[in-house]
Coordinates of C-alpha atoms in Angstrom, one line a residue:
Chain A
X1 CA -2.2 -1.0 -19.4
X2 CA -0.1 -2.8 -22.0
X3 CA 3.0 -3.9 -20.2
X4 CA 4.8 -4.3 -23.5
X5 CA 5.6 -0.6 -23.3
X6 CA 9.0 0.2 -21.8
X7 CA 9.1 2.2 -18.5
X8 CA 8.3 5.8 -19.2
X9 CA 11.6 7.6 -20.0
X10 CA 11.4 11.3 -20.8
X11 CA 13.0 12.2 -24.1
X12 CA 15.3 15.1 -24.7
X13 CA 12.3 17.3 -25.4
X14 CA 10.9 16.8 -21.9
X15 CA 13.2 19.1 -20.1
X16 CA 12.7 19.6 -16.4
X17 CA 10.9 16.3 -16.0
X18 CA 12.0 14.3 -13.0
X19 CA 12.5 10.5 -13.0
X20 CA 9.4 8.6 -11.9
X21 CA 9.0 8.5 -8.2
X22 CA 10.9 11.7 -7.5
X23 CA 9.3 15.0 -7.0
X24 CA 9.8 18.6 -5.9
X25 CA 8.2 19.8 -2.8
X26 CA 7.0 23.3 -3.5
X27 CA 6.0 26.2 -1.2
X28 CA 4.2 25.9 1.2
X29 CA 4.6 22.1 1.4
X30 CA 8.3 22.0 1.8
X31 CA 8.1 24.2 4.9
X32 CA 5.1 22.2 6.1
X33 CA 7.2 19.0 5.8
X34 CA 10.1 20.6 7.6
X35 CA 7.8 21.7 10.5
X36 CA 6.3 18.3 10.7
X37 CA 9.8 16.8 11.0
X38 CA 10.6 19.2 13.8
X39 CA 7.4 18.4 15.6
X40 CA 8.1 14.7 15.4
X41 CA 11.7 14.8 16.5
X42 CA 10.7 17.2 19.3
X43 CA 8.3 14.6 20.5
X44 CA 11.0 11.9 20.4
X45 CA 13.4 14.1 22.2
X46 CA 10.9 14.8 24.9
X47 CA 10.8 11.1 25.6
X48 CA 14.6 10.9 26.0
X49 CA 15.4 9.7 22.5
X50 CA 18.7 11.3 21.2
X51 CA 18.9 12.3 17.6
X52 CA 21.5 10.8 15.3
X53 CA 22.0 11.6 11.7
X54 CA 23.9 9.0 9.7
X55 CA 24.9 9.7 6.1
X56 CA 22.8 9.1 3.0
X57 CA 25.3 6.8 1.5
X58 CA 27.3 3.9 3.0
X59 CA 29.3 1.0 1.8
X60 CA 26.8 -1.5 0.5
X61 CA 27.7 -4.3 2.8
X62 CA 26.7 -2.3 5.8
X63 CA 23.3 -1.3 4.2
X64 CA 22.3 -4.5 2.4
X65 CA 19.4 -6.4 3.8
X66 CA 17.1 -3.5 4.7
X67 CA 13.5 -4.3 3.8
X68 CA 14.6 -7.3 1.7
X69 CA 12.4 -10.3 1.7
X70 CA 15.4 -12.6 1.2
X71 CA 16.9 -11.7 4.5
X72 CA 16.4 -14.3 7.2
X73 CA 13.3 -13.5 9.2
X74 CA 13.9 -11.4 12.3
X75 CA 17.4 -10.3 11.5
X76 CA 18.9 -7.3 9.9
X77 CA 21.4 -9.1 7.7
X78 CA 23.1 -8.8 4.4
X79 CA 21.6 -9.9 1.1
X80 CA 21.3 -8.7 -2.4
X81 CA 18.8 -6.0 -1.4
X82 CA 17.4 -3.8 -4.2
X83 CA 19.2 -0.5 -3.5
X84 CA 20.6 2.4 -5.5
X85 CA 24.3 1.6 -5.8
X86 CA 27.3 3.7 -6.9
X87 CA 31.0 3.0 -7.1
X88 CA 33.1 5.1 -4.8
X89 CA 35.9 6.4 -7.0
X90 CA 38.0 7.0 -3.9
X91 CA 38.0 3.6 -2.4
X92 CA 36.9 1.6 -5.4
X93 CA 34.3 0.0 -3.2
X94 CA 30.6 -0.3 -3.9
X95 CA 28.4 2.2 -2.0
X96 CA 24.6 2.2 -1.6
X97 CA 22.0 4.8 -0.8
X98 CA 20.0 3.9 2.3
X99 CA 16.6 2.5 1.7
X100 CA 15.8 2.5 5.4
X101 CA 17.5 4.1 8.4
X102 CA 17.0 1.3 10.9
X103 CA 20.0 -0.6 9.7
X104 CA 22.2 2.5 10.1
X105 CA 21.0 3.0 13.7
X106 CA 21.7 -0.7 14.3
X107 CA 25.3 -0.2 13.0
X108 CA 25.8 2.8 15.3
X109 CA 24.4 0.8 18.3
X110 CA 26.8 -2.0 17.5
X111 CA 29.9 0.1 16.9
X112 CA 30.2 3.7 18.1
X113 CA 27.6 3.4 20.8
X114 CA 28.5 -0.2 21.9
X115 CA 29.7 1.0 25.2
X116 CA 26.7 3.2 26.0
X117 CA 24.4 1.9 28.7
X118 CA 21.3 0.0 27.6
X119 CA 18.6 0.5 26.8
X120 CA 19.7 2.9 24.1
X121 CA 17.2 5.4 22.8
X122 CA 17.9 6.9 19.4
X123 CA 15.8 8.9 17.0
X124 CA 16.4 10.0 13.4
X125 CA 14.8 11.8 10.5
X126 CA 16.0 11.8 6.9
X127 CA 15.5 10.9 3.3
X128 CA 15.6 7.3 2.1
X129 CA 15.6 6.0 -1.5
X130 CA 13.9 3.0 -2.9
X131 CA 14.6 1.3 -6.2
X132 CA 10.9 0.8 -6.8
X133 CA 7.8 2.5 -5.6
X134 CA 4.6 0.6 -5.2
X135 CA 1.5 1.0 -7.4
X136 CA -0.2 3.1 -4.7
X137 CA 2.8 4.8 -3.4
X138 CA 5.1 5.5 -6.4
X139 CA 7.6 7.7 -4.4
X140 CA 11.1 6.5 -4.6
X141 CA 12.6 9.2 -2.4
X142 CA 10.8 10.2 0.8
X143 CA 11.5 11.3 4.3
X144 CA 11.3 9.0 7.3
X145 CA 11.4 9.9 11.0
X146 CA 11.5 7.4 13.8
X147 CA 13.0 5.9 16.9
X148 CA 14.8 2.7 17.9
X149 CA 14.9 1.4 21.5
X150 CA 17.8 -0.9 21.5
X151 CA 18.9 -3.5 24.1
X152 CA 15.4 -3.9 25.7
X153 CA 13.4 -7.1 25.8
X154 CA 9.9 -7.3 27.0
X155 CA 6.4 -6.0 26.6
X156 CA 7.2 -2.7 28.4
X157 CA 9.6 -1.7 25.7
X158 CA 7.0 -2.5 23.0
X159 CA 4.4 -0.5 24.8
X160 CA 6.7 2.5 25.1
X161 CA 7.5 2.6 21.4
X162 CA 3.9 2.0 20.3
X163 CA 2.6 4.7 22.6
X164 CA 5.3 7.1 21.3
X165 CA 4.3 6.4 17.7
X166 CA 0.7 7.2 18.5
X167 CA 1.6 10.3 20.4
X168 CA 3.8 11.5 17.6
X169 CA 1.1 11.1 15.0
X170 CA -1.5 12.8 17.3
X171 CA 0.9 15.7 18.1
X172 CA 1.4 16.1 14.3
X173 CA -2.3 16.7 14.0
X174 CA -3.5 13.5 12.5
X175 CA -6.9 12.3 13.6
X176 CA -8.9 9.1 13.4
X177 CA -5.8 7.0 14.2
X178 CA -6.0 3.3 14.1
X179 CA -3.4 0.8 15.2
X180 CA -3.1 -2.5 13.5
X181 CA -1.2 -5.2 15.4
X182 CA 0.3 -8.5 14.3
X183 CA 2.8 -11.1 15.5
X184 CA 5.5 -11.7 12.9
X185 CA 6.2 -15.4 13.0
X186 CA 2.6 -16.4 13.5
X187 CA 2.1 -17.5 9.9
X188 CA 5.4 -19.4 9.6
X189 CA 4.5 -21.1 12.9
X190 CA 1.1 -22.0 11.6
X191 CA 2.6 -23.4 8.4
X192 CA 5.2 -25.5 10.4
X193 CA 2.5 -26.7 12.8
X194 CA 0.4 -27.9 9.9
X195 CA 3.4 -29.6 8.3
X196 CA 3.1 -27.7 5.1
X197 CA 5.8 -27.9 2.5
X198 CA 7.5 -24.8 1.1
X199 CA 5.1 -24.3 -1.7
X200 CA 2.0 -24.7 0.4
X201 CA 3.4 -22.5 3.1
X202 CA 3.9 -19.8 0.5
X203 CA 0.3 -20.2 -0.7
X204 CA -0.9 -19.8 2.9
X205 CA 1.3 -16.8 3.5
X206 CA 0.1 -15.0 0.3
X207 CA -3.5 -15.9 0.9
X208 CA -3.5 -14.6 4.5
X209 CA -1.6 -11.4 3.5
X210 CA -4.0 -10.4 0.8
X211 CA -7.0 -11.9 2.6
X212 CA -7.7 -13.8 -0.5
X213 CA -10.0 -16.6 0.5
X214 CA -9.9 -18.1 -3.0
X215 CA -6.1 -18.6 -2.8
X216 CA -6.6 -21.1 0.1
X217 CA -8.3 -23.6 -2.3
X218 CA -5.0 -25.3 -3.2
X219 CA -4.4 -26.4 0.5
X220 CA -5.6 -29.5 2.3
X221 CA -8.7 -29.4 4.3
X222 CA -7.2 -28.7 7.7
X223 CA -4.9 -25.9 6.4
X224 CA -7.8 -24.4 4.4
X225 CA -10.1 -24.4 7.4
X226 CA -7.5 -22.9 9.8
X227 CA -6.4 -20.5 7.0
X228 CA -10.0 -19.3 6.6
X229 CA -10.3 -19.0 10.4
X230 CA -7.2 -16.8 10.6
X231 CA -8.3 -14.8 7.7
X232 CA -11.6 -14.1 9.4
X233 CA -9.8 -13.2 12.6
X234 CA -8.7 -9.8 11.3
X235 CA -10.4 -6.6 12.2
X236 CA -11.5 -4.9 15.4
X237 CA -9.3 -6.3 18.1
X238 CA -11.8 -7.7 20.6
X239 CA -14.0 -9.8 18.3
X240 CA -11.1 -10.8 16.0
X241 CA -9.0 -12.0 18.9
X242 CA -12.0 -14.0 20.3
X243 CA -12.2 -15.7 16.9
X244 CA -8.5 -16.3 16.7
X245 CA -8.2 -17.8 20.2
X246 CA -11.2 -20.1 19.5
X247 CA -9.3 -21.7 16.6
X248 CA -7.6 -25.1 17.2
X249 CA -4.1 -23.8 16.4
X250 CA -0.9 -25.7 16.5
X251 CA 1.2 -25.1 19.7
X252 CA 3.6 -22.5 18.6
X253 CA 1.0 -20.5 16.6
X254 CA -1.4 -20.7 19.6
X255 CA 1.3 -19.3 21.9
X256 CA 1.9 -16.4 19.4
X257 CA -1.9 -15.8 19.2
X258 CA -2.1 -15.5 23.0
X259 CA 0.9 -13.2 22.9
X260 CA -0.9 -11.0 20.4
X261 CA -4.0 -11.0 22.6
X262 CA -1.8 -10.0 25.6
X263 CA -0.3 -7.1 23.6
X264 CA -3.7 -5.9 22.4
X265 CA -5.0 -6.0 25.9
X266 CA -2.1 -4.0 27.3
X267 CA -2.4 -1.4 24.5
X268 CA -6.2 -1.0 25.0
X269 CA -5.4 -0.2 28.6
X270 CA -2.3 2.0 28.1
X271 CA -2.9 3.8 24.8
X272 CA -6.4 5.2 24.8
X273 CA -7.9 7.2 21.9
X274 CA -6.8 4.9 19.1
X275 CA -8.9 2.3 17.4
X276 CA -7.3 -1.1 17.7
X277 CA -7.3 -3.8 15.1
X278 CA -5.4 -7.0 14.8
X279 CA -4.3 -8.9 11.7
X280 CA -2.5 -12.2 12.6
X281 CA -2.1 -13.0 8.9
X282 CA -0.3 -9.8 8.0
X283 CA 3.3 -10.3 6.9
X284 CA 3.8 -7.5 4.4
X285 CA 6.4 -4.9 5.0
X286 CA 7.7 -6.6 8.1
X287 CA 10.6 -8.4 6.5
X288 CA 13.1 -8.2 9.2
X289 CA 10.7 -7.8 12.1
X290 CA 9.8 -10.6 14.4
X291 CA 7.4 -10.8 17.3
X292 CA 5.2 -7.8 17.9
X293 CA 4.7 -5.5 14.9
X294 CA 2.3 -2.7 14.1
X295 CA 1.1 -0.3 11.5
X296 CA -0.6 3.0 12.1
X297 CA -3.3 4.3 9.9
X298 CA -5.2 7.6 10.0
X299 CA -8.3 9.2 8.6
X300 CA -7.8 10.6 5.2
X301 CA -4.5 8.8 4.6
X302 CA -4.2 6.1 2.0
X303 CA -2.0 3.3 3.4
X304 CA 0.1 3.0 6.5
X305 CA 1.8 6.1 7.8
X306 CA 4.0 4.2 10.2
X307 CA 5.4 0.8 10.6
X308 CA 7.3 -0.7 13.5
X309 CA 8.0 -3.6 15.7
X310 CA 10.5 -5.8 17.3
X311 CA 13.6 -7.1 15.6
X312 CA 17.2 -7.9 16.3
X313 CA 20.0 -5.5 15.4
X314 CA 22.7 -7.9 14.7
X315 CA 23.7 -10.3 11.9
X316 CA 23.8 -14.0 12.5
X317 CA 27.1 -15.5 13.6
X318 CA 28.7 -18.4 11.8
X319 CA 26.3 -20.9 13.5
X320 CA 23.3 -18.9 12.4
X321 CA 22.2 -17.8 15.8
X322 CA 21.6 -14.2 16.7
X323 CA 24.6 -14.0 19.0
X324 CA 26.5 -12.5 16.1
X325 CA 28.1 -9.1 16.5
X326 CA 25.7 -6.5 17.7
X327 CA 22.8 -8.9 18.0
X328 CA 20.5 -7.2 20.5
X329 CA 16.8 -7.1 21.0
X330 CA 15.3 -3.9 19.7
X331 CA 12.0 -2.3 18.9
X332 CA 11.3 0.8 16.9
X333 CA 9.2 2.5 14.2
X334 CA 9.4 4.7 11.1
X335 CA 6.9 7.3 10.2
X336 CA 6.5 8.1 6.5
X337 CA 6.3 11.9 6.2
X338 CA 4.9 12.0 2.6
X339 CA 2.1 9.7 3.7
X340 CA 1.4 11.7 6.9
X341 CA 1.1 15.0 4.9
X342 CA -1.9 13.5 3.0
X343 CA -3.8 13.5 6.3
X344 CA -2.8 17.0 7.4
X345 CA -4.7 20.2 6.5
X346 CA -2.7 22.3 4.0
X347 CA -0.7 25.0 5.8
X348 CA -2.3 28.4 6.1
X349 CA -0.5 30.8 3.7
X350 CA 2.1 32.8 5.6
X351 CA 1.5 36.4 6.3
X352 CA 4.3 38.4 4.7
X353 CA 4.9 42.1 4.7
X354 CA 6.5 44.0 1.9
X355 CA 9.1 46.4 3.2
X356 CA 9.8 49.2 0.6
X357 CA 13.4 49.9 -0.2
X358 CA 14.9 52.6 2.0
X359 CA 13.1 51.5 5.1
X360 CA 15.6 51.4 8.0
X361 CA 16.8 47.9 8.6
X362 CA 16.0 48.1 12.3
X363 CA 12.3 48.7 11.4
X364 CA 12.2 45.5 9.4
X365 CA 14.0 43.7 12.2
X366 CA 11.4 44.9 14.7
X367 CA 8.6 43.5 12.5
X368 CA 10.4 40.1 12.3
X369 CA 10.8 40.3 16.1
X370 CA 7.0 40.7 16.3
X371 CA 6.5 37.6 14.2
X372 CA 6.2 39.0 10.7
X373 CA 7.9 37.6 7.7
X374 CA 9.4 40.5 5.8
X375 CA 10.1 40.8 2.1
X376 CA 12.7 43.4 1.4
X377 CA 12.3 45.8 -1.5
X378 CA 15.5 46.1 -3.4
X379 CA 14.7 49.1 -5.6
X380 CA 12.2 52.0 -5.0
X381 CA 9.0 50.8 -6.8
X382 CA 6.6 53.2 -8.3
X383 CA 3.8 52.0 -6.0
X384 CA 4.7 49.9 -3.0
X385 CA 1.2 48.4 -2.8
X386 CA 1.3 47.3 -6.4
X387 CA 4.8 45.9 -5.8
X388 CA 3.7 44.0 -2.6
X389 CA 0.8 42.5 -4.6
X390 CA 3.2 41.5 -7.5
X391 CA 5.4 39.7 -5.0
X392 CA 2.4 38.0 -3.5
X393 CA 2.9 39.6 -0.1
X394 CA -0.2 39.7 2.2
X395 CA 0.7 43.1 3.7
X396 CA 2.7 46.2 2.8
X397 CA 4.5 48.4 5.3
X398 CA 3.2 51.9 5.4
X399 CA 3.5 54.9 7.8
X400 CA 0.6 53.2 9.7
X401 CA 2.5 49.9 10.0
X402 CA 1.7 46.7 8.1
X403 CA -1.5 47.1 6.1
X404 CA -3.2 44.2 4.2
X405 CA -2.7 44.7 0.4
X406 CA -6.4 44.1 -0.1
X407 CA -7.2 47.3 1.9
X408 CA -4.2 49.4 1.2
X409 CA -4.4 52.2 -1.5
Chain B
X1 CA -13.5 8.2 13.3
X2 CA -15.3 10.3 10.8
X3 CA -18.8 8.8 10.4
X4 CA -19.7 11.6 7.9
X5 CA -17.6 10.2 5.0
X6 CA -19.8 7.8 3.0
X7 CA -18.8 4.3 2.3
X8 CA -18.7 3.5 -1.4
X9 CA -19.5 0.0 -2.8
X10 CA -18.3 -0.5 -6.4
X11 CA -20.3 -2.9 -8.6
X12 CA -19.4 -4.1 -12.1
X13 CA -21.7 -3.2 -15.0
X14 CA -23.1 -5.9 -17.2
X15 CA -23.4 -9.6 -16.8
X16 CA -22.3 -9.8 -13.2
X17 CA -24.5 -7.0 -12.0
X18 CA -27.6 -9.2 -12.5
X19 CA -26.1 -12.0 -10.4
X20 CA -24.8 -9.8 -7.7
X21 CA -27.9 -7.7 -7.0
X22 CA -29.8 -10.4 -5.2
X23 CA -26.9 -10.7 -2.8
X24 CA -26.7 -7.0 -2.3
X25 CA -30.4 -6.9 -1.6
X26 CA -30.2 -9.9 0.7
X27 CA -27.6 -8.0 2.7
X28 CA -30.2 -5.3 3.2
X29 CA -28.9 -2.8 0.7
X30 CA -31.5 -1.2 -1.7
X31 CA -30.2 1.3 -4.2
X32 CA -32.4 4.2 -5.1
X33 CA -34.8 3.5 -8.0
X34 CA -32.6 5.4 -10.6
X35 CA -30.0 2.6 -10.2
X36 CA -32.2 0.2 -12.1
X37 CA -33.1 2.7 -14.8
X38 CA -31.0 1.9 -17.9
X39 CA -31.3 5.4 -19.2
X40 CA -30.0 7.0 -16.0
X41 CA -26.7 8.8 -16.7
X42 CA -25.6 9.2 -13.2
X43 CA -23.0 6.6 -12.0
X44 CA -23.3 7.1 -8.3
X45 CA -26.4 6.1 -6.3
X46 CA -27.6 6.5 -2.8
X47 CA -29.1 3.5 -1.0
X48 CA -31.6 2.9 1.8
X49 CA -28.5 2.6 4.1
X50 CA -27.5 6.0 5.3
X51 CA -23.8 6.7 4.4
X52 CA -23.6 3.9 1.9
X53 CA -23.3 4.7 -1.8
X54 CA -23.1 2.4 -4.8
X55 CA -21.1 3.2 -8.0
X56 CA -21.5 1.3 -11.2
X57 CA -18.2 1.0 -13.2
X58 CA -16.5 -1.4 -15.7
X59 CA -15.4 -4.6 -14.1
X60 CA -11.7 -3.8 -14.5
X61 CA -12.3 -0.4 -12.9
X62 CA -13.9 -1.8 -9.8
X63 CA -10.5 -3.2 -8.7
X64 CA -8.8 0.2 -9.5
X65 CA -11.4 2.2 -7.6
X66 CA -11.1 -0.1 -4.6
X67 CA -7.3 -0.4 -4.7
X68 CA -6.9 3.4 -4.7
X69 CA -9.4 3.9 -1.9
X70 CA -12.0 5.7 -4.1
X71 CA -14.4 2.9 -3.2
X72 CA -14.1 0.9 0.0
X73 CA -15.8 -2.3 -1.0
X74 CA -16.5 -3.8 -4.4
X75 CA -17.3 -6.9 -6.4
X76 CA -14.7 -8.2 -8.9
X77 CA -13.8 -11.4 -10.6
X78 CA -10.5 -13.1 -9.6
X79 CA -9.5 -12.6 -13.3
X80 CA -9.3 -8.9 -12.6
X81 CA -7.6 -9.4 -9.3
X82 CA -5.0 -11.6 -10.9
X83 CA -4.4 -9.3 -13.8
X84 CA -3.8 -6.2 -11.6
X85 CA -2.3 -7.9 -8.5
X86 CA -2.9 -4.7 -6.6
X87 CA -1.1 -4.8 -3.2
X88 CA -3.9 -3.0 -1.4
X89 CA -6.8 -5.2 -2.2
X90 CA -8.3 -7.8 0.1
X91 CA -10.5 -10.5 -1.3
X92 CA -11.9 -12.0 1.9
X93 CA -15.0 -13.6 0.4
X94 CA -15.9 -15.8 -2.6
X95 CA -19.4 -14.8 -3.6
X96 CA -19.8 -18.0 -5.7
X97 CA -21.4 -16.1 -8.6
X98 CA -20.2 -15.2 -12.0
X99 CA -18.7 -18.6 -12.7
X100 CA -16.6 -18.8 -15.8
X101 CA -13.0 -19.6 -16.8
X102 CA -10.1 -17.8 -18.2
X103 CA -8.9 -19.9 -21.0
X104 CA -6.5 -20.1 -23.9
X105 CA -8.2 -20.6 -27.2
X106 CA -7.0 -21.2 -30.8
X107 CA -8.6 -22.0 -34.1
X108 CA -10.6 -25.2 -34.2
X109 CA -8.6 -27.6 -36.6
X110 CA -12.0 -28.8 -37.9
X111 CA -13.3 -25.4 -38.6
X112 CA -12.7 -22.8 -41.4
X113 CA -9.7 -21.4 -39.6
X114 CA -8.3 -24.9 -39.2
X115 CA -5.5 -24.2 -41.7
X116 CA -4.0 -21.8 -39.2
X117 CA -3.4 -24.8 -36.9
X118 CA -2.4 -27.3 -39.6
X119 CA -0.1 -24.8 -41.5
X120 CA 1.7 -24.3 -38.3
X121 CA 1.6 -27.9 -37.1
X122 CA 4.9 -27.7 -35.4
X123 CA 3.9 -24.5 -33.5
X124 CA 3.0 -26.0 -30.2
X125 CA 3.8 -24.5 -26.8
X126 CA 6.4 -27.2 -26.4
X127 CA 8.6 -26.3 -29.2
X128 CA 8.3 -22.6 -30.0
X129 CA 10.1 -19.9 -28.1
X130 CA 7.7 -17.2 -28.9
X131 CA 4.0 -16.9 -29.0
X132 CA 1.6 -14.1 -29.8
X133 CA -1.7 -13.8 -28.0
X134 CA -4.5 -11.3 -28.2
X135 CA -6.0 -10.7 -24.8
X136 CA -7.4 -8.3 -22.3
X137 CA -5.2 -9.9 -19.7
X138 CA -1.5 -9.4 -20.8
X139 CA -0.1 -9.9 -17.3
X140 CA -1.9 -13.2 -16.6
X141 CA -1.1 -14.4 -20.1
X142 CA 2.6 -13.6 -19.9
X143 CA 2.8 -15.3 -16.5
X144 CA 0.9 -18.4 -17.8
X145 CA 3.3 -18.9 -20.7
X146 CA 6.3 -17.9 -18.5
X147 CA 5.5 -20.9 -16.3
X148 CA 6.0 -23.1 -19.4
X149 CA 9.2 -21.3 -20.2
X150 CA 7.7 -19.4 -23.1
X151 CA 7.9 -15.7 -23.7
X152 CA 4.4 -14.6 -24.9
X153 CA 3.9 -11.4 -26.8
X154 CA 0.5 -9.9 -26.0
X155 CA -1.6 -7.8 -28.2
X156 CA -3.8 -5.9 -25.8
X157 CA -7.5 -5.7 -26.7
X158 CA -10.4 -4.4 -24.7
X159 CA -13.0 -6.8 -26.2
X160 CA -13.8 -9.0 -29.2
X161 CA -10.7 -11.0 -28.8
X162 CA -12.4 -13.8 -30.8
X163 CA -11.9 -11.8 -34.0
X164 CA -8.1 -11.7 -33.6
X165 CA -7.2 -15.1 -35.1
X166 CA -9.5 -14.7 -38.2
X167 CA -8.0 -11.3 -38.9
X168 CA -4.5 -12.3 -38.4
X169 CA -3.7 -10.4 -35.2
X170 CA -2.6 -13.5 -33.4
X171 CA -3.2 -17.2 -33.6
X172 CA -4.2 -17.6 -29.9
X173 CA -6.4 -15.6 -27.6
X174 CA -6.8 -15.6 -23.8
X175 CA -10.3 -14.7 -22.7
X176 CA -13.2 -15.4 -20.4
X177 CA -15.2 -18.4 -21.4
X178 CA -18.6 -19.4 -19.9
X179 CA -20.6 -21.6 -22.3
X180 CA -18.0 -21.6 -25.1
X181 CA -20.6 -20.6 -27.7
X182 CA -18.8 -17.3 -28.6
X183 CA -15.7 -19.3 -29.2
X184 CA -17.6 -21.8 -31.3
X185 CA -19.3 -19.1 -33.4
X186 CA -15.9 -17.8 -34.2
X187 CA -14.4 -21.2 -35.1
X188 CA -12.2 -21.3 -32.0
X189 CA -11.7 -24.0 -29.4
X190 CA -10.6 -23.9 -25.8
X191 CA -7.2 -25.5 -25.4
X192 CA -6.3 -24.7 -21.8
X193 CA -8.0 -23.4 -18.7
X194 CA -5.7 -20.8 -17.0
X195 CA -8.0 -20.0 -14.1
X196 CA -11.5 -20.7 -12.8
X197 CA -13.2 -17.4 -12.2
X198 CA -15.8 -16.4 -9.6
X199 CA -16.8 -13.0 -8.3
X200 CA -15.2 -11.9 -5.0
X201 CA -16.0 -9.3 -2.4
X202 CA -13.0 -7.0 -2.4
X203 CA -12.1 -4.5 0.2
X204 CA -9.6 -1.7 0.3
X205 CA -6.9 -2.6 2.8
X206 CA -6.6 0.8 4.5
X207 CA -10.4 1.0 4.8
X208 CA -10.4 -2.4 6.4
X209 CA -7.9 -1.2 8.9
X210 CA -9.2 2.3 9.6
X211 CA -12.9 1.6 9.5
X212 CA -13.1 -1.8 11.2
X213 CA -16.6 -1.2 12.5
X214 CA -18.4 -0.5 9.3
X215 CA -16.2 -2.2 6.7
X216 CA -15.7 -5.3 8.9
X217 CA -19.5 -5.4 9.6
X218 CA -20.3 -5.4 5.9
X219 CA -17.8 -8.2 5.2
X220 CA -19.4 -10.2 7.9
X221 CA -22.9 -9.4 6.6
X222 CA -22.0 -10.5 3.0
X223 CA -20.3 -13.6 4.5
X224 CA -23.6 -14.6 6.1
X225 CA -25.6 -13.8 2.9
X226 CA -23.2 -15.8 0.7
X227 CA -23.3 -18.8 3.1
X228 CA -27.1 -18.7 3.1
X229 CA -27.3 -18.5 -0.6
X230 CA -24.9 -21.5 -1.0

């Protein structure tokens, strides 16, 4: 792992190599992913979420900010976000490839759909591109699917969205689901309540995020004690919340802790069949969220397959409040399809029947009508069975109808 | 939840293993006898706890196995954690064993390599723009010098860093130091401590979230054991 080495760049000899983080989805996985997308968006539609499909590329100023730590907490706002950028030769303006779709939905809600009654329920599915992958998830292009419930305050809206995320993952076939809850804003509130300076607050945040007890050593005794308490209050919801509520937290942090306990209690009652954990110290990946936030994990899947939570759609106005244009309370989630595929059984190979050249078209159509996939012979082969085998068909059409190639001739 | 999938605990080979085993045993985990047999070629061992396996790997690899979810729990020094900075590792417990420090060392001016220091008398971290260091920890080393505004060029070695100055690879090394006797034997002296190192219980983040019953219970168990030992 010498980091002296420049990033791997394929030389001219390595034809057909893709850039790091990009990959081809091959049969049968490409179809599997497409079906998964359909199943997810069908679940969203069944709950009254209308599908929108914004473009892959927009002017950078309308996309900047997504997932960028420099954006003010709790707002989708502009900033020098790391995004793929390209110059639009037509307008001479900078464009960017979306790294998240939530911002685009927020733009639609604030502009074209501003007059629609609230709450507004929208769903989406599409590819996003990231400038960098992470160590464990190197993908730089992947598909997301999700919903946004816009213009709704309150716990009921959060419960609807969380229950829908769980239902979507269950319907997709994932098992052993576990839902991890946090309250974005808890850690900053704790740091403020303890009167920590910026550097100490950062130490506390990093230590709690990575559950690194050693990293708390640089803090004063009170902060270290509470930090340790919060760090130990992560895990199965019931015991962890009991530990969290027993801590002597500063006012604002204590309020958020009670809020987290309330949310967990409501979910335990409303969304059965999912293991519930809490992690008040979690801040990762929730850059523009605030308030209730969640991640969904599943058996056999490395890392979170879904993240979501509460945020505000609008940018700040000149005074820095959220009453800027389009500033509405919203809650939503994104499912990561590449991650979900890890936890799903590989698709069964499709049954395909080889239809020798010269077979009437109506006959092949009848087979398709009966659910077969047909592979049309273009030229009369010597032996149709051999040809079916060569083309990797499971069956061959004979006078007796489709016959498995394994038993035919 | 799938109770059938075994939980894997990754332990580092070598020096730390001797210190960590009393804690493992105190937590109620007894590996099968082959674990203590030095001639045993297997790397994965059953324990008296059903569904809990132990693997024995190199210290640096403990972090990698746990970060990628191959193992769910492990024991690793914070030197390894700092070097890799894996996003998906939790280090919720300091086991208070394996104490040493990660230090910068250079030739002892009073020793036979002293001329390397005196010849380059002006070459101090305060007035050079570029420094070459032999180390197993290029990321930590670069970050350490970067904090002082110096770009460090690292020569990555996997061991025997102490040879580097005498053989002209680099004047400085960054390595683990416990008693300092290896440095002394190689005519080097410790000039700065970059980090104090202890062994930590590490946990895969996804395992912590998806198997809160078992993984959480082991973290708590080790917490009790470590508190008792302290």
